[in-house]
Short mmCIF file of C-alpha atoms in Angstrom, two decimals:
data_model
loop_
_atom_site.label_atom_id
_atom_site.label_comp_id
_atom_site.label_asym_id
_atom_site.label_seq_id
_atom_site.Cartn_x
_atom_site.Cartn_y
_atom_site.Cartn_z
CA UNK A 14 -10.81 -52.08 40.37
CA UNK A 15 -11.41 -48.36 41.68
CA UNK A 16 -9.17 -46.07 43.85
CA UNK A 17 -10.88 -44.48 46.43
CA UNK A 18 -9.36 -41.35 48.42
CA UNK A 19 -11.32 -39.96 51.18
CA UNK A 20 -11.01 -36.52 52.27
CA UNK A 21 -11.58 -35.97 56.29
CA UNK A 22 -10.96 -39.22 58.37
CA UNK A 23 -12.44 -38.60 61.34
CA UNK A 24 -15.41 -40.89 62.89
CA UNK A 25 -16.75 -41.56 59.77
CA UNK A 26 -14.55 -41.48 57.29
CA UNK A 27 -12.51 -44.13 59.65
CA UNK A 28 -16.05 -46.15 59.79
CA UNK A 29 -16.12 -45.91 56.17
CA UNK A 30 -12.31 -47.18 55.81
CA UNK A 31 -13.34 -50.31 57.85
CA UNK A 32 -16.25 -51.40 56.64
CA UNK A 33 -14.62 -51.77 52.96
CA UNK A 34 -11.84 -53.73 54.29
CA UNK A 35 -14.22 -55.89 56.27
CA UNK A 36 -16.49 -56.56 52.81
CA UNK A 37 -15.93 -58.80 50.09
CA UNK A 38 -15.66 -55.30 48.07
CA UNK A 39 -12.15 -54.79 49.36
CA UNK A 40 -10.56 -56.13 46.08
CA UNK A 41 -12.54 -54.17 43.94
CA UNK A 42 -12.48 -50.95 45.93
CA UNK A 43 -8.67 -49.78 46.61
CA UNK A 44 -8.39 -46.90 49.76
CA UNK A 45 -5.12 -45.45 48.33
CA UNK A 46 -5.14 -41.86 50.18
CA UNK A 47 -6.12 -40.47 53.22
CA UNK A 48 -6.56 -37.16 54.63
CA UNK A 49 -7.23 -35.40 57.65
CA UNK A 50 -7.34 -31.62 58.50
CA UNK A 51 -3.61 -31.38 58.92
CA UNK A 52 -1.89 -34.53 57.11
CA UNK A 53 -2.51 -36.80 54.51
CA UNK A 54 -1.02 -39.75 53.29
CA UNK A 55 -1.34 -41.96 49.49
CA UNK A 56 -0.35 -45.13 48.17
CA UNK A 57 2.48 -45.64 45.55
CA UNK A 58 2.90 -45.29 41.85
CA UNK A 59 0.97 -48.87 41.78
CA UNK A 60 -2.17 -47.94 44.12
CA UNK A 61 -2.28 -50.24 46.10
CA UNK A 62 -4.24 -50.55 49.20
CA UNK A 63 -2.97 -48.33 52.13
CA UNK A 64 -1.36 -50.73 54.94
CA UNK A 65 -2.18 -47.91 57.29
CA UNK A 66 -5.98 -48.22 56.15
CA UNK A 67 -5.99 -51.30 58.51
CA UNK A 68 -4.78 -49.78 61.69
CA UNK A 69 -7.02 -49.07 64.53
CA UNK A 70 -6.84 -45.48 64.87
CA UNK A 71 -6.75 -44.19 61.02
CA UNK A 72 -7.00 -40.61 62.13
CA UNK A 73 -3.65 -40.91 64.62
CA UNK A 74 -1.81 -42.64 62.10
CA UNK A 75 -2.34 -40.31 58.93
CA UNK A 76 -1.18 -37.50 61.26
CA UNK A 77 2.00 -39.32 62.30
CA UNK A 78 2.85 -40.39 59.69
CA UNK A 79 1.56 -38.05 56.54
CA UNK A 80 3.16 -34.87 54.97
CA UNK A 81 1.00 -31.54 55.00
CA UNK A 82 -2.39 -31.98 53.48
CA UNK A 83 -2.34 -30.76 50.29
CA UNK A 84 -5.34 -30.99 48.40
CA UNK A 85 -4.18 -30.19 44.71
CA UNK A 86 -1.65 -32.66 45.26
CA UNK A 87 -4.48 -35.16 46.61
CA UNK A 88 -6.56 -34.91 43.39
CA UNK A 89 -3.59 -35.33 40.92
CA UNK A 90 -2.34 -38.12 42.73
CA UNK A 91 -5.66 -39.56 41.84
CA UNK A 92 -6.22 -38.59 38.63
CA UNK A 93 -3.15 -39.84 37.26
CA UNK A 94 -4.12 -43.46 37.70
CA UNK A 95 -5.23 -45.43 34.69
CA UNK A 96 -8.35 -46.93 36.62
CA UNK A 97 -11.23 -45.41 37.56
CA UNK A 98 -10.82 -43.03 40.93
CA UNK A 99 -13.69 -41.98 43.75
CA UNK A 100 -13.26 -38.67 45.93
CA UNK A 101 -15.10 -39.01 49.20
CA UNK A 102 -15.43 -36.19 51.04
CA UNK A 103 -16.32 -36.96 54.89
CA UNK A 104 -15.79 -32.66 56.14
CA UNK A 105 -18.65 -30.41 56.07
CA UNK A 106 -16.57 -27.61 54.79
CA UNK A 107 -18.07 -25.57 52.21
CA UNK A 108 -14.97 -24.54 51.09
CA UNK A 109 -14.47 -28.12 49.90
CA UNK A 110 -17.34 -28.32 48.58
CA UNK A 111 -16.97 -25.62 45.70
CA UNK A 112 -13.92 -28.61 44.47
CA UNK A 113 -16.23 -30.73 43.19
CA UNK A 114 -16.81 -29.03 39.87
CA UNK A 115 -13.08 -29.13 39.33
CA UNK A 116 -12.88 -32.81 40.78
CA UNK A 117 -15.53 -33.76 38.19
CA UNK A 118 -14.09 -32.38 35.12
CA UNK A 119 -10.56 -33.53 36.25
CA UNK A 120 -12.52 -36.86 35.73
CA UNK A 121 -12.72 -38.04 39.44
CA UNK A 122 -15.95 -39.02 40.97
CA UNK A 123 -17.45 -38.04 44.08
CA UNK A 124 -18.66 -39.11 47.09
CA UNK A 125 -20.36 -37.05 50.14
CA UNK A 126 -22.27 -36.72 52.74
CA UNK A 127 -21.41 -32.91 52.61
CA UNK A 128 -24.47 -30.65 52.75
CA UNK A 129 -23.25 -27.97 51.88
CA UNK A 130 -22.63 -28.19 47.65
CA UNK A 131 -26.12 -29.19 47.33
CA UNK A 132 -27.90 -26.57 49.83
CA UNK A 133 -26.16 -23.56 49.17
CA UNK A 134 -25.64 -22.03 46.63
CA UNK A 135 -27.80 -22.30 43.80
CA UNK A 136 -24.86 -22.05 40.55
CA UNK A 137 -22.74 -24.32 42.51
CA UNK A 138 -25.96 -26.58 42.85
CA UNK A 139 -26.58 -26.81 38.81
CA UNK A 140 -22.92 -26.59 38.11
CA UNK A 141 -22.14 -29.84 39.65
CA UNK A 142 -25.40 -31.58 38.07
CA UNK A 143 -24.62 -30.50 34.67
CA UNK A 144 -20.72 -31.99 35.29
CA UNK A 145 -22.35 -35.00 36.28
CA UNK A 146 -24.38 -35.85 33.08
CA UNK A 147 -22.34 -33.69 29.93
CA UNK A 148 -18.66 -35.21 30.10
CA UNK A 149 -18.08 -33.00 27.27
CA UNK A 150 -15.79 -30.38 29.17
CA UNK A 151 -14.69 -33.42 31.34
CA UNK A 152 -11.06 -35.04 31.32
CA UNK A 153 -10.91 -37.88 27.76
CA UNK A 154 -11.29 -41.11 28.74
CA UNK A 155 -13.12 -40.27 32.52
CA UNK A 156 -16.90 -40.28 32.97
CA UNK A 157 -17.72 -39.01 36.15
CA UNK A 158 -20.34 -39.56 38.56
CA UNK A 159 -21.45 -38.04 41.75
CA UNK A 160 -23.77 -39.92 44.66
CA UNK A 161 -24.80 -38.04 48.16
CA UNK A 162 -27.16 -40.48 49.34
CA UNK A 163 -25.98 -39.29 52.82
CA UNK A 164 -26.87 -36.09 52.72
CA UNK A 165 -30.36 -36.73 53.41
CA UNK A 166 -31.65 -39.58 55.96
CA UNK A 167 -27.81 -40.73 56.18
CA UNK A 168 -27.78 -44.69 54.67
CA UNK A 169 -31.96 -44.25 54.23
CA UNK A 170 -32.78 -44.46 50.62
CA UNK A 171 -34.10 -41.31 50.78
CA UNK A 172 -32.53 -39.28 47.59
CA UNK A 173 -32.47 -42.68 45.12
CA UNK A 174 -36.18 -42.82 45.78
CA UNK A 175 -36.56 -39.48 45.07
CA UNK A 176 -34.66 -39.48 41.89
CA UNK A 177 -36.00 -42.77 40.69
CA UNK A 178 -39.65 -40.73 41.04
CA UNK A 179 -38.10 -37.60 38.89
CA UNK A 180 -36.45 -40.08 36.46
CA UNK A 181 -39.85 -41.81 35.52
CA UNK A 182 -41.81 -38.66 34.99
CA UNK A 183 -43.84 -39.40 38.42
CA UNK A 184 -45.41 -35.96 39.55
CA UNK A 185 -43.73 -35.11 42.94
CA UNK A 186 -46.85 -33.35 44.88
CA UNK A 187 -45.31 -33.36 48.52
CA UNK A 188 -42.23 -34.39 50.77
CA UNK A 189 -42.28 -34.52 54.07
CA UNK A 190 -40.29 -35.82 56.96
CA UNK A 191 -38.72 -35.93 60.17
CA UNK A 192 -34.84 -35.77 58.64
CA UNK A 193 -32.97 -35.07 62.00
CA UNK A 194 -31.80 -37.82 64.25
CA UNK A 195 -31.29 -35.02 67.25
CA UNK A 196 -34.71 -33.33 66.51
CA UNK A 197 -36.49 -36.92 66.80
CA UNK A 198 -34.94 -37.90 69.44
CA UNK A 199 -36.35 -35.05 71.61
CA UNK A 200 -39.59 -34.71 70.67
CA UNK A 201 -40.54 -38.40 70.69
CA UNK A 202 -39.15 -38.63 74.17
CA UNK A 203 -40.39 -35.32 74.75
CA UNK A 204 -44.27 -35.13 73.34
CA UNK A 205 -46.06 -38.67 73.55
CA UNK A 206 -49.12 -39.56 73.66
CA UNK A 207 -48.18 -43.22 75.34
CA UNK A 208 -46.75 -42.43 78.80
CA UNK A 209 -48.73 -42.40 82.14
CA UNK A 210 -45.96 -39.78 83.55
CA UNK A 211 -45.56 -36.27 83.11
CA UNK A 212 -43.16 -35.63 80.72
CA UNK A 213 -39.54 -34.48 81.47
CA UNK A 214 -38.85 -30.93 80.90
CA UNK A 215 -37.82 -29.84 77.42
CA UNK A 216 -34.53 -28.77 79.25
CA UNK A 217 -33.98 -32.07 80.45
CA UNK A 218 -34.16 -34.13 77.43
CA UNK A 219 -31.40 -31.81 75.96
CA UNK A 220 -29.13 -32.20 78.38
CA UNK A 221 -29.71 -36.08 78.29
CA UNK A 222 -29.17 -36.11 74.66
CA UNK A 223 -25.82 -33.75 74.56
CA UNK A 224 -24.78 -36.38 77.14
CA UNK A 225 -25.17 -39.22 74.89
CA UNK A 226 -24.26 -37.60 71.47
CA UNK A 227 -26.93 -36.89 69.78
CA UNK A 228 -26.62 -33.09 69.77
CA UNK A 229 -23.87 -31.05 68.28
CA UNK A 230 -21.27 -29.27 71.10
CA UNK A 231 -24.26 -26.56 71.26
CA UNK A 232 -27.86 -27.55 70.40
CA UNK A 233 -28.50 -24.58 69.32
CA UNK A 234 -27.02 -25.73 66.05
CA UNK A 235 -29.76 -28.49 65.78
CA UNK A 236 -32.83 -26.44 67.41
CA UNK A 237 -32.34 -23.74 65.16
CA UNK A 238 -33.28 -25.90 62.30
CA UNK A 239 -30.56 -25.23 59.61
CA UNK A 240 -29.44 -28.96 58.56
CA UNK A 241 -33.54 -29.74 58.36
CA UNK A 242 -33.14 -26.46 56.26
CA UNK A 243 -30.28 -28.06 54.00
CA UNK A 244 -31.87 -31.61 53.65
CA UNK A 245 -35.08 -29.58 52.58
CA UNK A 246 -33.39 -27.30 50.21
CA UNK A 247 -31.98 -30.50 48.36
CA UNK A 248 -34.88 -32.60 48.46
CA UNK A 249 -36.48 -29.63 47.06
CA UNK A 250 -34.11 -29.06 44.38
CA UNK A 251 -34.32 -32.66 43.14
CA UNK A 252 -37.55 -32.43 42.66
CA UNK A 253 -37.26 -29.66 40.78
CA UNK A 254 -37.57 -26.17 42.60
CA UNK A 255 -35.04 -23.50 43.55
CA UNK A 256 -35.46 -24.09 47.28
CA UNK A 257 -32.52 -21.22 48.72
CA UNK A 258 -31.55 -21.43 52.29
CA UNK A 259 -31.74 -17.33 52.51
CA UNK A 260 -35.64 -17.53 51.76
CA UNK A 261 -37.19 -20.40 52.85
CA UNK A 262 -38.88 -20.18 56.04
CA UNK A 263 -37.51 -21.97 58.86
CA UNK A 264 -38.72 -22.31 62.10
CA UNK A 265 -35.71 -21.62 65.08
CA UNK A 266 -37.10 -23.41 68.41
CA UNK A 267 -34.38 -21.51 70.41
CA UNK A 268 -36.11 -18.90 72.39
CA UNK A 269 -35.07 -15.33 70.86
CA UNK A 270 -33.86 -14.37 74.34
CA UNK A 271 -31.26 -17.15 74.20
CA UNK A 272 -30.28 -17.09 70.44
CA UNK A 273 -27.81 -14.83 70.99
CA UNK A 274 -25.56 -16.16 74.35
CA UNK A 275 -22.20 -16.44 73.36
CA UNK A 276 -21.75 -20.41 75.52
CA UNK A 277 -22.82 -23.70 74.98
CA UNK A 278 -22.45 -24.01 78.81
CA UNK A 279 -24.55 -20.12 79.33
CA UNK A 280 -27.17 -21.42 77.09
CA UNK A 281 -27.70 -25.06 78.52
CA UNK A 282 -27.59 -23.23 82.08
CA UNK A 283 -30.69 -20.71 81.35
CA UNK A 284 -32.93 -22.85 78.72
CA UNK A 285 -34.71 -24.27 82.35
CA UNK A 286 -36.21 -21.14 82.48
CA UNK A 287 -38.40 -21.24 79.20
CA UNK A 288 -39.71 -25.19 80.20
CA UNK A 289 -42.88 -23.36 80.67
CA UNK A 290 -42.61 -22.02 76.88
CA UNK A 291 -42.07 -25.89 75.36
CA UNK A 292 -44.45 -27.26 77.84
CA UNK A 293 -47.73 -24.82 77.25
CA UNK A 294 -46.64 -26.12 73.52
CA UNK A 295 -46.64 -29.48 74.19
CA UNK A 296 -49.91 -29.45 76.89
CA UNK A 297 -52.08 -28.06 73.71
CA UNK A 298 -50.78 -30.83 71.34
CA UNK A 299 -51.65 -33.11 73.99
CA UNK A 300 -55.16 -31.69 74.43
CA UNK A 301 -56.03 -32.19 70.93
CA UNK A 302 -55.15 -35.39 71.06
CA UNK A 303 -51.67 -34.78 68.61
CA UNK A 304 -47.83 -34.55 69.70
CA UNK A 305 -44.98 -32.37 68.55
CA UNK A 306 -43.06 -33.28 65.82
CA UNK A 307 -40.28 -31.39 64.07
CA UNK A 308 -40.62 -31.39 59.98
CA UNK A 309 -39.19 -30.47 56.97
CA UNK A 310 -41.54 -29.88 53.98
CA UNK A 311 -40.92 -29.52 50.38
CA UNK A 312 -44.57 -28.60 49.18
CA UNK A 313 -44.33 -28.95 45.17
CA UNK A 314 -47.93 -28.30 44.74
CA UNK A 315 -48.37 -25.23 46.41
CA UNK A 316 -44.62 -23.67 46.90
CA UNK A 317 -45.08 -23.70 50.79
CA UNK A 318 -41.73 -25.62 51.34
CA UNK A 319 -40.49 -25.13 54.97
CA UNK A 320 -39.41 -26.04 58.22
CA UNK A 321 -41.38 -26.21 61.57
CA UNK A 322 -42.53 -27.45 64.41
CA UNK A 323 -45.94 -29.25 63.58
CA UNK A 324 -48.52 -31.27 65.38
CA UNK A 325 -49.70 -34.59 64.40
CA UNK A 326 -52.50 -36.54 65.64
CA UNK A 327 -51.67 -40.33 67.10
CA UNK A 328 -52.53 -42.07 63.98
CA UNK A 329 -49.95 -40.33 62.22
CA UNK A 330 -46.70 -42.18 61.21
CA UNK A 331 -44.65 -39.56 62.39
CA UNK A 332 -46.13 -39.90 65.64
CA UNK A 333 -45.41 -43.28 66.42
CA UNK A 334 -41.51 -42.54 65.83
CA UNK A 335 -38.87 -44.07 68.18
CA UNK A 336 -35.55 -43.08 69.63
CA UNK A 337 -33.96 -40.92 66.85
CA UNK A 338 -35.46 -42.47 63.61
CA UNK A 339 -35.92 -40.52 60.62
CA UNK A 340 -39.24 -40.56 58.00
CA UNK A 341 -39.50 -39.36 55.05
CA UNK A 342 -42.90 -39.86 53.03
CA UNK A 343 -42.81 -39.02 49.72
CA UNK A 344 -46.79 -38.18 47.92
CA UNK A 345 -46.61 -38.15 44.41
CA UNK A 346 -49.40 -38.63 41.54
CA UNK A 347 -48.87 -42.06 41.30
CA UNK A 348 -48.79 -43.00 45.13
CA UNK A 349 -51.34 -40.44 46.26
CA UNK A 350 -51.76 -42.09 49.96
CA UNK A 351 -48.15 -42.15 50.12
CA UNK A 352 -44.62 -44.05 49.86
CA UNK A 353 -42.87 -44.12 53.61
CA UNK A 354 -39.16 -44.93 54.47
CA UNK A 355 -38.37 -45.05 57.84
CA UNK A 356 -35.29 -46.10 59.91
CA UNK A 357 -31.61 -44.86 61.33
CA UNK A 358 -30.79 -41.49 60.16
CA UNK A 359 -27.47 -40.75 61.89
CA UNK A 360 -24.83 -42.00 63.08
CA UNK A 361 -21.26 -42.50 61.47
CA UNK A 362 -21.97 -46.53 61.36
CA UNK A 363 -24.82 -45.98 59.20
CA UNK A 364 -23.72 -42.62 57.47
CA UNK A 365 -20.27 -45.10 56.21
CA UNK A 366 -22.75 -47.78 55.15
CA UNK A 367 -25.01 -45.03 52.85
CA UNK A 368 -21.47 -43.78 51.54
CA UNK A 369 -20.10 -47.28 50.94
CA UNK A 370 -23.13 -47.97 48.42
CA UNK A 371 -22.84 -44.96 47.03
CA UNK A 372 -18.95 -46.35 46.15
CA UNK A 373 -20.51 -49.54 45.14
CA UNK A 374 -22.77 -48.12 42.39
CA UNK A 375 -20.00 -46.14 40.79
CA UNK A 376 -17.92 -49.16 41.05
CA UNK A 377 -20.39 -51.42 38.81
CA UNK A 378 -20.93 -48.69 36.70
CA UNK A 379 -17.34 -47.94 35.57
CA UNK A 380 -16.70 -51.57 35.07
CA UNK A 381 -20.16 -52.49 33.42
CA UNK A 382 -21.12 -55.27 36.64
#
C-alpha cells in the first residue's frame, strides 16, 4: 500500500480525493493528509485512511477541523512511514514548487499538475530530473519518482507520449498543439468555417465563456498566452531544448491599449471596442479559406518554438476542433505525417483522473505489480 498526501484541496484536489475512494484502488492507495491554504489535517501513527477524506466538502472540513498548515511538518509526517509515500501538489504556487527537490531526496514522490517547477526556471527544471533518476543523494531505502502528466493536456497522454518518443531514441522534429481549454473554446466558437451566421463578436464569446468557467477571474491571464507559454516550455524541455519563458516568443492577443487596466470588470467593459481588431483578423482567415487557431509550437528542427495565433486551412485537424478540446500532434522521424491526441484538456474531473494515474504508476512501481 502507498500513502498519499495532497497539498491544496480545493476543486481538484477534492475531485482527486473522491475518485480514489470511489475506485477499486482505494486499498492500495491510502489519503492520510490533507492540506489547504490555511489548515491541514493527517492520519495517525498507523496511516490509515482519513475518515474526513469521505465527507462532502473536503475543503470545509480540513479547515474546521485541522491545525495551521505546516508544510515541514506535512513532509515528515510522511516520510516517517515505513511504506512507500506520494506528495501531490494540487496549488500553482511556485513557491511550492522549489520543495520538490527536497521532497525527492527526503524520499517522497511527487505528484502535480503544477506548472510552474517544470516551466520556470531552468536549474530547478534539471535539478528535479536528475533527483528523479540518481537516488544516490536520496533518503536509504526510498526511490523516488515524479509524474506531471497534468501539466500538459490535463488527463491527455500528452507528456508519456512524449517521453516514450525520447526514451526510444525517436527524433522529435515538431510539436504542435492547441494546449488551452479557454483558448479553444473561443476561437472554435469564434472563427469557423461551418456556420451560415455571422459570427459573434470576439467580445462576446469572452464574456460567455467567463460566465461558464472557462476563463480565469480576468482573461487576460489566458489571452496573454503564458500557460500555452509554460506547457510549451516543458514540452520543449522534454524533448530536449532549453525552452525559457523570458525568451521565447509569445504572442499576447490582449490589445496593448488594454494590457495595462488595472480591472477585470474595466477590461471586460472596453474590449467591445477592439471587435473590429479580432474581426478584420478573423474576415482574412475566412477569405483564404482557413480559421484562427491559437498554438503552441516547440519547433526541434529549426529552434522556432513559440506561441501564436495561426491560421489553418479547413482540412486541418486543428480546425475541426470542438467546444474546448485540446490537440497535440507530435511529428517525429519515425511518424513523419504525424501522431495526434485529441480530447478534454481541462477541467478538475479530468485534471484528478490524469493525477490519479499518475498515483497509479508509482503505485505498481514501488510494489513491483
Amino acid at each position: 500500500m502507498v500513502n498519499v498526501g495532497i497539498v491544496g484541496v480545493g476543486l481538484v484536489g477534492s475531485e482527486l480525493v473522491s475518485q480514489i475512494l470511489k475506485s477499486s484502488y482505494n486499498q492500495a492507495l491510502k489519503v492520510v493528509g490533507l492540506t489547504t491554504s490555511q489548515k491541514m489535517v493527517v492520519s495517525d501513527a498507523e496511516y490509515k485512511t482519513l475518515s474526513i477524506a469521505k465527507e462532502d466538502n473536503i475543503r470545509s472540513s480540513v479547515n474546521s477541523t485541522g491545525i495551521k498548515t505546516n508544510l515541514d511538518q506535512f513532509v515528515e509526517y510522511l516520510t516517517k512511514s515505513k511504506e512507500h509515500s506520494i506528495i501531490v501538489d494540487c496549488t500553482a504556487s511556485e513557491e511550492v514548487a522549489k520543495l520538490y527537490p527536497s521532497w525527492l531526496r527526503s524520499g517522497l514522490s511527487v505528484v502535480t499538475p503544477n506548472k510552474k517547477a517544470f516551466s520556470s526556471s531552468i536549474e530547478l527544471f534539471k535539478e528535479i530530473q536528475e533527483l528523479a533518476v540518481n537516488t544516490s543523494s536520496v533518503k536509504k531505502g526510498r526511490t523516488p519518482l515524479i509524474y506531471h502528466e497534468t501539466t500538459v493536456g490535463a488527463g491527455l497522454p500528452v507528456l508519456s507520449t512524449l517521453t516514450d518518443f525520447v526514451k526510444t531514441g525517436d527524433e522529435i522534429i515538431k510539436i504542435e498543439g492547441i494546449i488551452s481549454g479557454t483558448l479553444s473554446y473561443l476561437f472554435n466558437n469564434y472563427s469557423t468555417l461551418n456556420s451560415t451566421e455571422a459570427p459573434k463578436p470576439f467580445s462576446e464569446i469572452v464574456s460567455i465563456a467567463k460566465e461558464l468557467g472557462y476563463t480565469e477571474p480576468d482573461p487576460r491571464d489566458d489571452l496573454n498566452g503564458m500557460d500555452v507559454a509554460r506547457k510549451v516550455t516543458i514540452c520543449g524541455r522534454l524533448a530536449g531544448l532549453e525552452l525559457d519563458l523570458s525568451t521565447l516568443p509569445v504572442e499576447n492577443i490582449v490589445p496593448e491599449a488594454l494590457q495595462s487596466i488595472k480591472s477585470a470588470d474595466e477590461f471586460m467593459a472596453k474590449l467591445p471596442e477592439f471587435d473590429e481588431h479580432f474581426e478584420k483578423l478573423n474576415s482574412e482567415a475566412l477569405k483564404e479559406g482557413k480559421v484562427l487557431r491559437y498554438v503552441g509550437l516547440v519547433d526541434v528542427k529549426s529552434g522556432q518554438s513559440g506561441v501564436k495565433l495561426t491560421k489553418y486551412p479547413g482540412t486541418h485537424p486543428f480546425a475541426s476542433l470542438q467546444g474546448s478540446d485540446n490537440i497535440i500532434k507530435f511529428t517525429t522521424r519515425n511518424c513523419p505525417n504525424g501522431v495526434i491526441i485529441q480530447g478534454a484538456g481541462a477541467g478538475a474531473a479530468v485534471t484528478a483522473y490524469g493525477i490519479f494515474t499518475d498515483l497509479i504508476k508509482i503505485q505498481e512501481r514501488v510494489e513491483g505489480f
